[in-house]
Short mmCIF file of C-alpha atoms in Angstrom, two decimals:
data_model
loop_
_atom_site.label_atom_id
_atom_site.label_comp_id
_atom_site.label_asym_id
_atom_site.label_seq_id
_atom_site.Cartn_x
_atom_site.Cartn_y
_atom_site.Cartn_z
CA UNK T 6 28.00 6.31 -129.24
CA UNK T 7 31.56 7.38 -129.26
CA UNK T 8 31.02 10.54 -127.13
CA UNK T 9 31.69 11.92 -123.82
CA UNK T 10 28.85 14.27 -123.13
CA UNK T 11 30.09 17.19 -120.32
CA UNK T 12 27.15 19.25 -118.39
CA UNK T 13 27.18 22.36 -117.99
CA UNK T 14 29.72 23.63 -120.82
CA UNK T 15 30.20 26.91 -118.38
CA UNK T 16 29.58 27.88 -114.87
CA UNK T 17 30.33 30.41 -112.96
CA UNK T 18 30.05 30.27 -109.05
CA UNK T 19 31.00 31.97 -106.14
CA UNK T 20 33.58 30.96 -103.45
CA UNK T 21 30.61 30.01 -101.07
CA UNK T 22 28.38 28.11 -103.31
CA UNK T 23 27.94 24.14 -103.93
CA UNK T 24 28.21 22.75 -107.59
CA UNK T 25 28.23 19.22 -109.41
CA UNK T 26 29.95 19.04 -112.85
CA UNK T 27 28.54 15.34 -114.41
CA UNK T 28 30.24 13.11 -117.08
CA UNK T 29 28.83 10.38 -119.44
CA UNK T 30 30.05 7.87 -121.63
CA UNK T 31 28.54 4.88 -123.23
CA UNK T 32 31.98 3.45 -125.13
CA UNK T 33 31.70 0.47 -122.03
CA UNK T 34 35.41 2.52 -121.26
CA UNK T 35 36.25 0.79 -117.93
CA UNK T 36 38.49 4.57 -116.64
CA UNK T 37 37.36 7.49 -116.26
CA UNK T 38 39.23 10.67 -115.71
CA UNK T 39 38.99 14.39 -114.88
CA UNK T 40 41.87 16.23 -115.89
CA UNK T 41 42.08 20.27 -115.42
CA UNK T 42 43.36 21.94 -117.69
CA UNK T 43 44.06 26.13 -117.86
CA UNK T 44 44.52 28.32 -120.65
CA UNK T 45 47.87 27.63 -122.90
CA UNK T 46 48.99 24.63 -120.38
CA UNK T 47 48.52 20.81 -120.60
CA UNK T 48 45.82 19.04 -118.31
CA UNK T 49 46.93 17.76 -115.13
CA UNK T 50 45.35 14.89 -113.92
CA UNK T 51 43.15 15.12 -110.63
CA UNK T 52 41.31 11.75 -110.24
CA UNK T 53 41.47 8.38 -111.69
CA UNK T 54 38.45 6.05 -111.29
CA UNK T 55 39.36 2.00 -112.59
CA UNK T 56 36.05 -0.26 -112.91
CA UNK T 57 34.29 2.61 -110.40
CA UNK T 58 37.21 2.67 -107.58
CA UNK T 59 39.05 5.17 -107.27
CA UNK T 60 42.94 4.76 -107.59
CA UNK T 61 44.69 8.03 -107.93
CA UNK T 62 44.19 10.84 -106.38
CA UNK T 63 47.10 13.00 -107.74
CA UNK T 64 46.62 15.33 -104.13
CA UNK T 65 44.16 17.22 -105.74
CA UNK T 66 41.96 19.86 -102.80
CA UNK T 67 39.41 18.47 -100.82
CA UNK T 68 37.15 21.38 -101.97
CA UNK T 69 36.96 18.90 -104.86
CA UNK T 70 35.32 15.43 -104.23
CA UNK T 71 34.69 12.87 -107.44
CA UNK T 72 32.25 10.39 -107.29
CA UNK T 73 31.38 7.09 -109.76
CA UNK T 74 27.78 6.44 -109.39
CA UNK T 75 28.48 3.72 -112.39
CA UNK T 76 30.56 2.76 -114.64
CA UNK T 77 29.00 5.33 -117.48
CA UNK T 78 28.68 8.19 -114.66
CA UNK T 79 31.46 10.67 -113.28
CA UNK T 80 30.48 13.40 -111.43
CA UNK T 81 33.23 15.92 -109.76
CA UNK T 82 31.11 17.87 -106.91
CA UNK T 83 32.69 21.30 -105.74
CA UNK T 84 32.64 23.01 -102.68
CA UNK T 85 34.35 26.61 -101.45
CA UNK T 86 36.22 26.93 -104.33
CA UNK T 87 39.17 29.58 -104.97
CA UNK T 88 39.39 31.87 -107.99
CA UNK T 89 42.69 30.57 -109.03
CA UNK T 90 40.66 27.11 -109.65
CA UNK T 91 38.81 28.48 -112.70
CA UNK T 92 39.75 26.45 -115.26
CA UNK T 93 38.54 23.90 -118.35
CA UNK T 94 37.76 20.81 -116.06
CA UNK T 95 37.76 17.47 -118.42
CA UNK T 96 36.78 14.44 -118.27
CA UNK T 97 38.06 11.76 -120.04
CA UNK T 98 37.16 8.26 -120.34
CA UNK T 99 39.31 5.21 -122.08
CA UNK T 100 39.53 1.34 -122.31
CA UNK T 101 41.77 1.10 -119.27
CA UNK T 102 45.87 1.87 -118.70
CA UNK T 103 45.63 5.58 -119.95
CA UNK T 104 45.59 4.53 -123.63
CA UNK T 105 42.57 5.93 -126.08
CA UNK T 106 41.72 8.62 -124.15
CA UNK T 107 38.43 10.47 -125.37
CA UNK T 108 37.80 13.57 -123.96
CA UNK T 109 34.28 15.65 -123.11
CA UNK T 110 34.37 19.32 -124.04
CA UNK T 111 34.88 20.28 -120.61
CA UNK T 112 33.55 22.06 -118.19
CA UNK T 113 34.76 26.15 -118.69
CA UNK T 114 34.44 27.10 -115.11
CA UNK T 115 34.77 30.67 -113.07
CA UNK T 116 35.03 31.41 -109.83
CA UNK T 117 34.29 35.01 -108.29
CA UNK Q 5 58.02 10.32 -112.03
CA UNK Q 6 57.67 10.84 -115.53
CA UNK Q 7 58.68 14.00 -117.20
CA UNK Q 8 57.97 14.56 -120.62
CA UNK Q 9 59.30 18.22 -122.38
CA UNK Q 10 58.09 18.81 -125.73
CA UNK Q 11 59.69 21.77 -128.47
CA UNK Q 12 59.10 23.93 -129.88
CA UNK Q 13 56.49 25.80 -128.05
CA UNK Q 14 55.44 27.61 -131.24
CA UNK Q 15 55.79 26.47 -134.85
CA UNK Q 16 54.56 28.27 -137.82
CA UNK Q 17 54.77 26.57 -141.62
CA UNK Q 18 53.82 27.91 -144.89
CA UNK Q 19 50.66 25.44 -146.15
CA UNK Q 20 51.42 22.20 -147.75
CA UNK Q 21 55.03 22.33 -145.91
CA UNK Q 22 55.94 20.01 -143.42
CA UNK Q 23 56.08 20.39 -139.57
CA UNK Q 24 57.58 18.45 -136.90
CA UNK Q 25 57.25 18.30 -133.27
CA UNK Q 26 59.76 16.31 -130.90
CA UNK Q 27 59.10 14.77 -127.21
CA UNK Q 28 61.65 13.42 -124.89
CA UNK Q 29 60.63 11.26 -121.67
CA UNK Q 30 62.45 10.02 -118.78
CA UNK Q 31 60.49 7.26 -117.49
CA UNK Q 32 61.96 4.16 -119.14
CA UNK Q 33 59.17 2.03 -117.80
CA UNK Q 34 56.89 4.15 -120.52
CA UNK Q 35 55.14 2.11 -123.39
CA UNK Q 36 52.14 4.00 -124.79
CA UNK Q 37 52.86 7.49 -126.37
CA UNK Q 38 49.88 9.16 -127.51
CA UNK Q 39 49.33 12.52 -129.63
CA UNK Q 40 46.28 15.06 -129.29
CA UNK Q 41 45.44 18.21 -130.99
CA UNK Q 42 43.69 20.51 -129.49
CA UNK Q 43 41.97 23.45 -131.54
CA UNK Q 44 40.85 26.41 -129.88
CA UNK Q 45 38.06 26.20 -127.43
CA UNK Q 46 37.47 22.41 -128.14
CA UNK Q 47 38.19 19.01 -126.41
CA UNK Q 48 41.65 17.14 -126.82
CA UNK Q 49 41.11 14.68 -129.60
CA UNK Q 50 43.57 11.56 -130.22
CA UNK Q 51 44.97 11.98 -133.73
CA UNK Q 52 47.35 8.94 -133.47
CA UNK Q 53 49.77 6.80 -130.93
CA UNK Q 54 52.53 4.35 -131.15
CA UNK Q 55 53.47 1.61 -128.24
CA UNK Q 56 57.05 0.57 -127.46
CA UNK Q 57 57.28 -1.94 -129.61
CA UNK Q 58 57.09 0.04 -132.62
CA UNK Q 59 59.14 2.09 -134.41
CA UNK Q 60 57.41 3.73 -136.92
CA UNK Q 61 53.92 4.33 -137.49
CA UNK Q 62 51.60 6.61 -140.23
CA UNK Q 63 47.95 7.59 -141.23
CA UNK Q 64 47.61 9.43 -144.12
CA UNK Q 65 49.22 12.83 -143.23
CA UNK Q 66 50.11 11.80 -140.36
CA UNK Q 67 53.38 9.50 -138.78
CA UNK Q 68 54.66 9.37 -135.33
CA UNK Q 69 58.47 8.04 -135.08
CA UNK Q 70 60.20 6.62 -132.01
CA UNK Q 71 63.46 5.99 -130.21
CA UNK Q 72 63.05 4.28 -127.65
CA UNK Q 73 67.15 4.12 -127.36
CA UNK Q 74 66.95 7.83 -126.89
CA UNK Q 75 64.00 7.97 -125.36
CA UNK Q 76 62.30 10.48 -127.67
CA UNK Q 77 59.09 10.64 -130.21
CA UNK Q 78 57.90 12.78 -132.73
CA UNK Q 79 54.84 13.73 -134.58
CA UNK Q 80 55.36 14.42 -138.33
CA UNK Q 81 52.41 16.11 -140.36
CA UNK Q 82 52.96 16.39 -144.50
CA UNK Q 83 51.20 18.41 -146.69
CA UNK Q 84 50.09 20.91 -143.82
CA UNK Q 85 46.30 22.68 -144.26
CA UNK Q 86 45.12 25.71 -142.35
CA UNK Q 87 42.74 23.35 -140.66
CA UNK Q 88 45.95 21.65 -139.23
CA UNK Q 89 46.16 24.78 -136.84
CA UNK Q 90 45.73 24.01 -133.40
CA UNK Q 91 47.90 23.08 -130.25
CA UNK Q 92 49.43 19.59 -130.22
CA UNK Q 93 50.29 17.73 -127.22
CA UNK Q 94 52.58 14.97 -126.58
CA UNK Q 95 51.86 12.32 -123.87
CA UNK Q 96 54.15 9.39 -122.39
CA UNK Q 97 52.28 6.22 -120.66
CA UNK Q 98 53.63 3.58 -118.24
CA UNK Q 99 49.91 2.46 -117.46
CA UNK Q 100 49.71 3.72 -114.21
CA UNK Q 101 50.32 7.15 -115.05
CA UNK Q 102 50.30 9.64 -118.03
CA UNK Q 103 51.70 13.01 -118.19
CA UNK Q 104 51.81 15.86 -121.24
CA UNK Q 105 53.76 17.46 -122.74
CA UNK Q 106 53.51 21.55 -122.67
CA UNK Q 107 52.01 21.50 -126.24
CA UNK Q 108 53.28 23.51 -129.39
CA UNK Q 109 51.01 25.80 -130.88
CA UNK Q 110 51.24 25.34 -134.66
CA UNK Q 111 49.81 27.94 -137.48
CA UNK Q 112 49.57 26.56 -141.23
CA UNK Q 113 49.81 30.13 -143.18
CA UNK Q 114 47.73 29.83 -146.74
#
């Protein structure tokens, strides 16, 4: 399996609601990553997870909060979220060190 | 930090011409220098990446060249096809980080 499965593909919440976006990958990738990423820019990088601890957080809100159940799982759990976070959330999983990145199909996420 | 700029920001070739895209990066620490296309509505994919201690390196259509002297990369494709339209990005790796470049957005007329 050589995939990174995203759920949902889209959501759409408001500011006051609660929402988990969830990640899996079954490449034995040791890093996992979710990267944001709007329209016509590059993703930016929000969390880092290395063998299930986290080791970057790149200052990211704490309206967002990522969490590693395992080292297959990512989930990114949302809370009071802006409109100006909508956005294609990714996630992104590799061997370790950045390199090989394979990415889900993201998340396409509004918020009203 | 690392800052990586990436031109142009649009490119548009006539098919089965050639296109080029250049990246510089600052970080001299950087070893692992990736390329992804993304096409429209879809997921980055990796089409190919060099480390530092190469020069050179090619897959089919594809080569990525680099400098690490200068500090700069670039992503040649030959033969262009309409399916080669998408937005490419650039990326520069010390291991503990990675950052993109802004992309070029590159059209393959028929």
């Amino acid at each position: 399996d050589t995939e990174v499965t995203q759920t949902p593909k889209h959501l759409v919440m408001g500011m006051t609601n609660k929402k988990s976006l969830k990640c899996e990958q079954h490449m034995g990738h040791r890093a996992m990553y979710w990267y944001k990423q709007k329209a016509k820019k590059p993703p930016e990088l929000m969390f880092v997870y290395s063998y299930e601890k986290l080791s970057i957080n790149e200052s990211v809100p704490s309206r967002f909060s990522p969490e590693c159940p395992n080292s297959s799982l990512l989930n990114l759990h949302l809370h009071a979220l802006q409109p100006e976070d909508s956005a294609l959330y990714l996630c992104a999983s590799g061997p370790a060190g950045y390199e090989k990145l394979f990415f889900g199909s993201g998340t396409q996420l509004s918020v009203l | 930090g690392e800052n990586v700029e990436q031109h142009p920001s649009t490119l548009s070739v006539q098919e089965g011409d050639s296109a080029v895209i250049k990246c510089t990066y600052s970080d001299s620490a950087s070893n692992y220098f990736p390329w992804y296309k993304q096409e429209l509505g879809k997921r980055p994919q990796l089409i190919i990446d060099i480390r530092s201690n190469v020069g050179e390196k090619k897959d089919q259509r594809i080569a990525v060249t680099l400098n690490k002297t200068a500090k700069h990369f670039s992503l040649h494709i030959t033969e262009t096809q309409p399916e080669d339209s998408a937005v490419y990005f650039c990326a520069a790796s010390n291991n503990n980080d990675m950052r993109f470049g802004a992309g070029t957005r590159l059209t393959v007329k028929p």
